């Protein structure tokens, strides 16, 4: 039987531990530009239950975080309308890194450098368990999706588009 690989702590896992959140560790071989669908394939999970963390910004360059199914895209028009913004777009990688304190590809919504509003695709909350980035490239954690609402104050939105 393969030995369970332990990944050193990240700001995300420190936050989860501090709040006594039970989570499972899911390390995988990171692939540049592989995205959350790549990790889902390697880990044998349905991409719908793997959640990507996207750092975006509104028309005033105010950052926000969107949690979305790995196999869905964000409708920025629908998102902007629901959060009362004129427009929303993805941040450039270096800007996202600065806001979150994580490298793109290893961005967790937990333990970010800056406090940012978090929005979660509503359908994620119906899942029994999700995999989400644990704060390092090649490292996901398994949690109950309600943790995102309880710890991050994530607001449900409907902005998923088929990939």
PDB file of C-alpha atoms in Angstrom:
ATOM      1  CA  UNK A   1       0.000   0.000   0.000  1.00  0.00           C
ATOM      2  CA  UNK A   2       1.339   3.455  -0.894  1.00  0.00           C
ATOM      3  CA  UNK A   3       2.501   5.605   1.988  1.00  0.00           C
ATOM      4  CA  UNK A   4       0.295   8.676   2.456  1.00  0.00           C
ATOM      5  CA  UNK A   5       2.372  11.682   1.492  1.00  0.00           C
ATOM      6  CA  UNK A   6       2.188  14.484   4.038  1.00  0.00           C
ATOM      7  CA  UNK A   7       2.438  18.003   2.718  1.00  0.00           C
ATOM      8  CA  UNK A   8       3.944  20.693   4.915  1.00  0.00           C
ATOM      9  CA  UNK A   9       1.613  23.310   6.314  1.00  0.00           C
ATOM     10  CA  UNK A  10       0.410  26.275   4.306  1.00  0.00           C
ATOM     11  CA  UNK A  11      -1.506  29.372   5.461  1.00  0.00           C
ATOM     12  CA  UNK A  12      -4.634  27.532   4.234  1.00  0.00           C
ATOM     13  CA  UNK A  13      -4.080  24.388   6.319  1.00  0.00           C
ATOM     14  CA  UNK A  14      -3.078  26.490   9.342  1.00  0.00           C
ATOM     15  CA  UNK A  15      -6.421  28.330   9.088  1.00  0.00           C
ATOM     16  CA  UNK A  16      -8.365  25.076   8.693  1.00  0.00           C
ATOM     17  CA  UNK A  17      -6.587  23.553  11.710  1.00  0.00           C
ATOM     18  CA  UNK A  18      -7.114  26.685  13.818  1.00  0.00           C
ATOM     19  CA  UNK A  19     -10.862  26.357  13.161  1.00  0.00           C
ATOM     20  CA  UNK A  20     -10.812  22.594  13.779  1.00  0.00           C
ATOM     21  CA  UNK A  21     -11.968  21.799  10.250  1.00  0.00           C
ATOM     22  CA  UNK A  22     -11.520  18.143   9.298  1.00  0.00           C
ATOM     23  CA  UNK A  23      -9.864  17.808   5.901  1.00  0.00           C
ATOM     24  CA  UNK A  24      -8.142  15.161   3.814  1.00  0.00           C
ATOM     25  CA  UNK A  25      -4.905  15.796   1.896  1.00  0.00           C
ATOM     26  CA  UNK A  26      -4.696  15.059  -1.825  1.00  0.00           C
ATOM     27  CA  UNK A  27      -1.230  15.711  -3.305  1.00  0.00           C
ATOM     28  CA  UNK A  28      -0.800  15.210  -7.057  1.00  0.00           C
ATOM     29  CA  UNK A  29       1.748  15.841  -9.805  1.00  0.00           C
ATOM     30  CA  UNK A  30       1.316  19.523 -10.723  1.00  0.00           C
ATOM     31  CA  UNK A  31       1.242  20.398 -14.413  1.00  0.00           C
ATOM     32  CA  UNK A  32       1.792  23.993 -15.566  1.00  0.00           C
ATOM     33  CA  UNK A  33      -1.526  25.186 -17.110  1.00  0.00           C
ATOM     34  CA  UNK A  34      -3.077  21.777 -16.319  1.00  0.00           C
ATOM     35  CA  UNK A  35      -5.752  23.386 -14.201  1.00  0.00           C
ATOM     36  CA  UNK A  36      -8.265  21.834 -11.860  1.00  0.00           C
ATOM     37  CA  UNK A  37      -9.462  19.362 -14.511  1.00  0.00           C
ATOM     38  CA  UNK A  38      -5.938  17.871 -14.600  1.00  0.00           C
ATOM     39  CA  UNK A  39      -5.924  17.356 -10.826  1.00  0.00           C
ATOM     40  CA  UNK A  40      -9.425  15.814 -10.968  1.00  0.00           C
ATOM     41  CA  UNK A  41      -8.234  13.287 -13.577  1.00  0.00           C
ATOM     42  CA  UNK A  42      -5.093  12.365 -11.619  1.00  0.00           C
ATOM     43  CA  UNK A  43      -6.953  12.010  -8.329  1.00  0.00           C
ATOM     44  CA  UNK A  44      -9.883  10.104  -9.846  1.00  0.00           C
ATOM     45  CA  UNK A  45     -12.468  12.723  -8.849  1.00  0.00           C
ATOM     46  CA  UNK A  46     -15.345  14.086 -10.901  1.00  0.00           C
ATOM     47  CA  UNK A  47     -14.244  17.539 -12.128  1.00  0.00           C
ATOM     48  CA  UNK A  48     -17.629  18.870 -10.969  1.00  0.00           C
ATOM     49  CA  UNK A  49     -16.586  18.179  -7.334  1.00  0.00           C
ATOM     50  CA  UNK A  50     -13.140  19.756  -7.740  1.00  0.00           C
ATOM     51  CA  UNK A  51     -13.313  23.499  -7.097  1.00  0.00           C
ATOM     52  CA  UNK A  52     -10.999  26.073  -8.637  1.00  0.00           C
ATOM     53  CA  UNK A  53     -10.162  29.318  -6.837  1.00  0.00           C
ATOM     54  CA  UNK A  54     -10.195  32.303  -9.196  1.00  0.00           C
ATOM     55  CA  UNK A  55      -8.925  35.743  -8.192  1.00  0.00           C
ATOM     56  CA  UNK A  56     -10.886  38.334 -10.157  1.00  0.00           C
ATOM     57  CA  UNK A  57     -11.443  42.074  -9.956  1.00  0.00           C
ATOM     58  CA  UNK A  58     -14.263  44.515 -10.512  1.00  0.00           C
ATOM     59  CA  UNK A  59     -14.230  47.681 -12.626  1.00  0.00           C
ATOM     60  CA  UNK A  60     -12.385  49.538  -9.813  1.00  0.00           C
ATOM     61  CA  UNK A  61      -9.676  46.824  -9.663  1.00  0.00           C
ATOM     62  CA  UNK A  62     -11.030  45.656  -6.281  1.00  0.00           C
ATOM     63  CA  UNK A  63     -10.137  41.969  -5.913  1.00  0.00           C
ATOM     64  CA  UNK A  64     -12.617  39.189  -5.229  1.00  0.00           C
ATOM     65  CA  UNK A  65     -12.490  35.402  -5.151  1.00  0.00           C
ATOM     66  CA  UNK A  66     -14.785  33.104  -7.119  1.00  0.00           C
ATOM     67  CA  UNK A  67     -15.067  29.393  -6.328  1.00  0.00           C
ATOM     68  CA  UNK A  68     -16.172  27.418  -9.391  1.00  0.00           C
ATOM     69  CA  UNK A  69     -16.469  23.792 -10.517  1.00  0.00           C
ATOM     70  CA  UNK A  70     -13.306  22.670 -12.355  1.00  0.00           C
ATOM     71  CA  UNK A  71     -15.334  21.868 -15.470  1.00  0.00           C
ATOM     72  CA  UNK A  72     -17.259  25.156 -15.611  1.00  0.00           C
ATOM     73  CA  UNK A  73     -16.401  28.725 -16.596  1.00  0.00           C
ATOM     74  CA  UNK A  74     -17.522  31.909 -14.867  1.00  0.00           C
ATOM     75  CA  UNK A  75     -20.044  34.086 -16.674  1.00  0.00           C
ATOM     76  CA  UNK A  76     -18.503  37.432 -15.730  1.00  0.00           C
ATOM     77  CA  UNK A  77     -21.681  39.227 -16.892  1.00  0.00           C
ATOM     78  CA  UNK A  78     -23.912  37.172 -14.583  1.00  0.00           C
ATOM     79  CA  UNK A  79     -21.442  37.501 -11.725  1.00  0.00           C
ATOM     80  CA  UNK A  80     -21.134  41.289 -12.110  1.00  0.00           C
ATOM     81  CA  UNK A  81     -24.921  41.667 -12.138  1.00  0.00           C
ATOM     82  CA  UNK A  82     -25.355  39.532  -8.996  1.00  0.00           C
ATOM     83  CA  UNK A  83     -22.689  41.327  -6.978  1.00  0.00           C
ATOM     84  CA  UNK A  84     -23.659  44.828  -8.104  1.00  0.00           C
ATOM     85  CA  UNK A  85     -20.511  45.501 -10.144  1.00  0.00           C
ATOM     86  CA  UNK A  86     -20.321  47.135 -13.585  1.00  0.00           C
ATOM     87  CA  UNK A  87     -17.867  44.480 -14.757  1.00  0.00           C
ATOM     88  CA  UNK A  88     -15.691  41.627 -13.504  1.00  0.00           C
ATOM     89  CA  UNK A  89     -12.576  40.151 -15.079  1.00  0.00           C
ATOM     90  CA  UNK A  90      -9.791  37.777 -14.114  1.00  0.00           C
ATOM     91  CA  UNK A  91      -6.714  39.350 -12.564  1.00  0.00           C
ATOM     92  CA  UNK A  92      -3.390  38.993 -14.334  1.00  0.00           C
ATOM     93  CA  UNK A  93      -1.373  36.192 -12.657  1.00  0.00           C
ATOM     94  CA  UNK A  94       1.100  38.562 -10.971  1.00  0.00           C
ATOM     95  CA  UNK A  95      -1.783  40.667  -9.589  1.00  0.00           C
ATOM     96  CA  UNK A  96      -3.623  37.557  -8.367  1.00  0.00           C
ATOM     97  CA  UNK A  97      -0.415  36.357  -6.651  1.00  0.00           C
ATOM     98  CA  UNK A  98      -0.041  39.729  -4.903  1.00  0.00           C
ATOM     99  CA  UNK A  99      -3.646  39.755  -3.627  1.00  0.00           C
ATOM    100  CA  UNK A 100      -3.764  36.127  -2.487  1.00  0.00           C
ATOM    101  CA  UNK A 101      -0.188  35.552  -1.360  1.00  0.00           C
ATOM    102  CA  UNK A 102      -0.263  32.296  -3.336  1.00  0.00           C
ATOM    103  CA  UNK A 103       1.092  31.388  -6.767  1.00  0.00           C
ATOM    104  CA  UNK A 104      -1.517  30.960  -9.504  1.00  0.00           C
ATOM    105  CA  UNK A 105      -2.130  27.222  -9.724  1.00  0.00           C
ATOM    106  CA  UNK A 106      -1.732  26.972  -5.955  1.00  0.00           C
ATOM    107  CA  UNK A 107      -4.293  29.547  -4.843  1.00  0.00           C
ATOM    108  CA  UNK A 108      -6.461  28.606  -1.895  1.00  0.00           C
ATOM    109  CA  UNK A 109      -9.384  30.748  -0.723  1.00  0.00           C
ATOM    110  CA  UNK A 110      -8.229  30.032   2.848  1.00  0.00           C
ATOM    111  CA  UNK A 111      -5.436  32.072   4.429  1.00  0.00           C
ATOM    112  CA  UNK A 112      -5.125  34.695   1.696  1.00  0.00           C
ATOM    113  CA  UNK A 113      -2.835  37.676   2.222  1.00  0.00           C
ATOM    114  CA  UNK A 114      -5.691  40.149   1.705  1.00  0.00           C
ATOM    115  CA  UNK A 115      -9.262  39.843   2.893  1.00  0.00           C
ATOM    116  CA  UNK A 116     -11.367  39.623  -0.249  1.00  0.00           C
ATOM    117  CA  UNK A 117     -15.073  38.943  -0.719  1.00  0.00           C
ATOM    118  CA  UNK A 118     -15.627  35.302  -1.704  1.00  0.00           C
ATOM    119  CA  UNK A 119     -18.387  34.108  -4.032  1.00  0.00           C
ATOM    120  CA  UNK A 120     -19.220  30.433  -4.478  1.00  0.00           C
ATOM    121  CA  UNK A 121     -21.164  28.879  -7.341  1.00  0.00           C
ATOM    122  CA  UNK A 122     -24.415  27.881  -5.625  1.00  0.00           C
ATOM    123  CA  UNK A 123     -24.425  24.314  -7.008  1.00  0.00           C
ATOM    124  CA  UNK A 124     -21.123  23.569  -5.203  1.00  0.00           C
ATOM    125  CA  UNK A 125     -22.952  23.850  -1.877  1.00  0.00           C
ATOM    126  CA  UNK A 126     -25.173  20.874  -2.810  1.00  0.00           C
ATOM    127  CA  UNK A 127     -22.163  18.542  -3.046  1.00  0.00           C
ATOM    128  CA  UNK A 128     -21.356  16.310  -0.045  1.00  0.00           C
ATOM    129  CA  UNK A 129     -17.588  16.902  -0.340  1.00  0.00           C
ATOM    130  CA  UNK A 130     -15.252  18.942  -2.537  1.00  0.00           C
ATOM    131  CA  UNK A 131     -11.555  19.102  -3.333  1.00  0.00           C
ATOM    132  CA  UNK A 132     -10.140  22.631  -3.225  1.00  0.00           C
ATOM    133  CA  UNK A 133      -6.611  24.007  -3.312  1.00  0.00           C
ATOM    134  CA  UNK A 134      -4.738  23.683  -0.046  1.00  0.00           C
ATOM    135  CA  UNK A 135      -2.348  26.576  -0.701  1.00  0.00           C
ATOM    136  CA  UNK A 136       0.322  24.985  -2.876  1.00  0.00           C
ATOM    137  CA  UNK A 137       0.616  23.792  -6.463  1.00  0.00           C
ATOM    138  CA  UNK A 138      -0.081  20.060  -6.592  1.00  0.00           C
ATOM    139  CA  UNK A 139      -2.015  19.994  -3.318  1.00  0.00           C
ATOM    140  CA  UNK A 140      -5.771  19.828  -2.786  1.00  0.00           C
ATOM    141  CA  UNK A 141      -7.735  19.346   0.437  1.00  0.00           C
ATOM    142  CA  UNK A 142     -11.047  17.558   0.781  1.00  0.00           C
ATOM    143  CA  UNK A 143     -13.664  19.433   2.828  1.00  0.00           C
ATOM    144  CA  UNK A 144     -17.408  19.875   3.136  1.00  0.00           C
ATOM    145  CA  UNK A 145     -18.428  22.812   0.910  1.00  0.00           C
ATOM    146  CA  UNK A 146     -20.275  24.549   3.786  1.00  0.00           C
ATOM    147  CA  UNK A 147     -16.839  25.280   5.291  1.00  0.00           C
ATOM    148  CA  UNK A 148     -16.430  27.942   2.564  1.00  0.00           C
ATOM    149  CA  UNK A 149     -19.536  29.725   3.831  1.00  0.00           C
ATOM    150  CA  UNK A 150     -18.716  29.282   7.529  1.00  0.00           C
ATOM    151  CA  UNK A 151     -15.035  30.321   7.400  1.00  0.00           C
ATOM    152  CA  UNK A 152     -14.944  32.674   4.412  1.00  0.00           C
ATOM    153  CA  UNK A 153     -18.439  34.120   4.428  1.00  0.00           C
ATOM    154  CA  UNK A 154     -18.707  32.922   0.819  1.00  0.00           C
ATOM    155  CA  UNK A 155     -21.862  34.236  -0.850  1.00  0.00           C
ATOM    156  CA  UNK A 156     -23.697  31.883  -3.232  1.00  0.00           C
ATOM    157  CA  UNK A 157     -24.015  33.102  -6.827  1.00  0.00           C
ATOM    158  CA  UNK A 158     -25.229  31.552 -10.081  1.00  0.00           C
ATOM    159  CA  UNK A 159     -22.639  32.244 -12.756  1.00  0.00           C
ATOM    160  CA  UNK A 160     -21.538  28.844 -14.116  1.00  0.00           C
ATOM    161  CA  UNK A 161     -21.149  28.248 -17.844  1.00  0.00           C
ATOM    162  CA  UNK A 162     -20.383  24.833 -19.358  1.00  0.00           C
ATOM    163  CA  UNK A 163     -16.687  24.555 -20.208  1.00  0.00           C
TER     164      UNK A 163
END
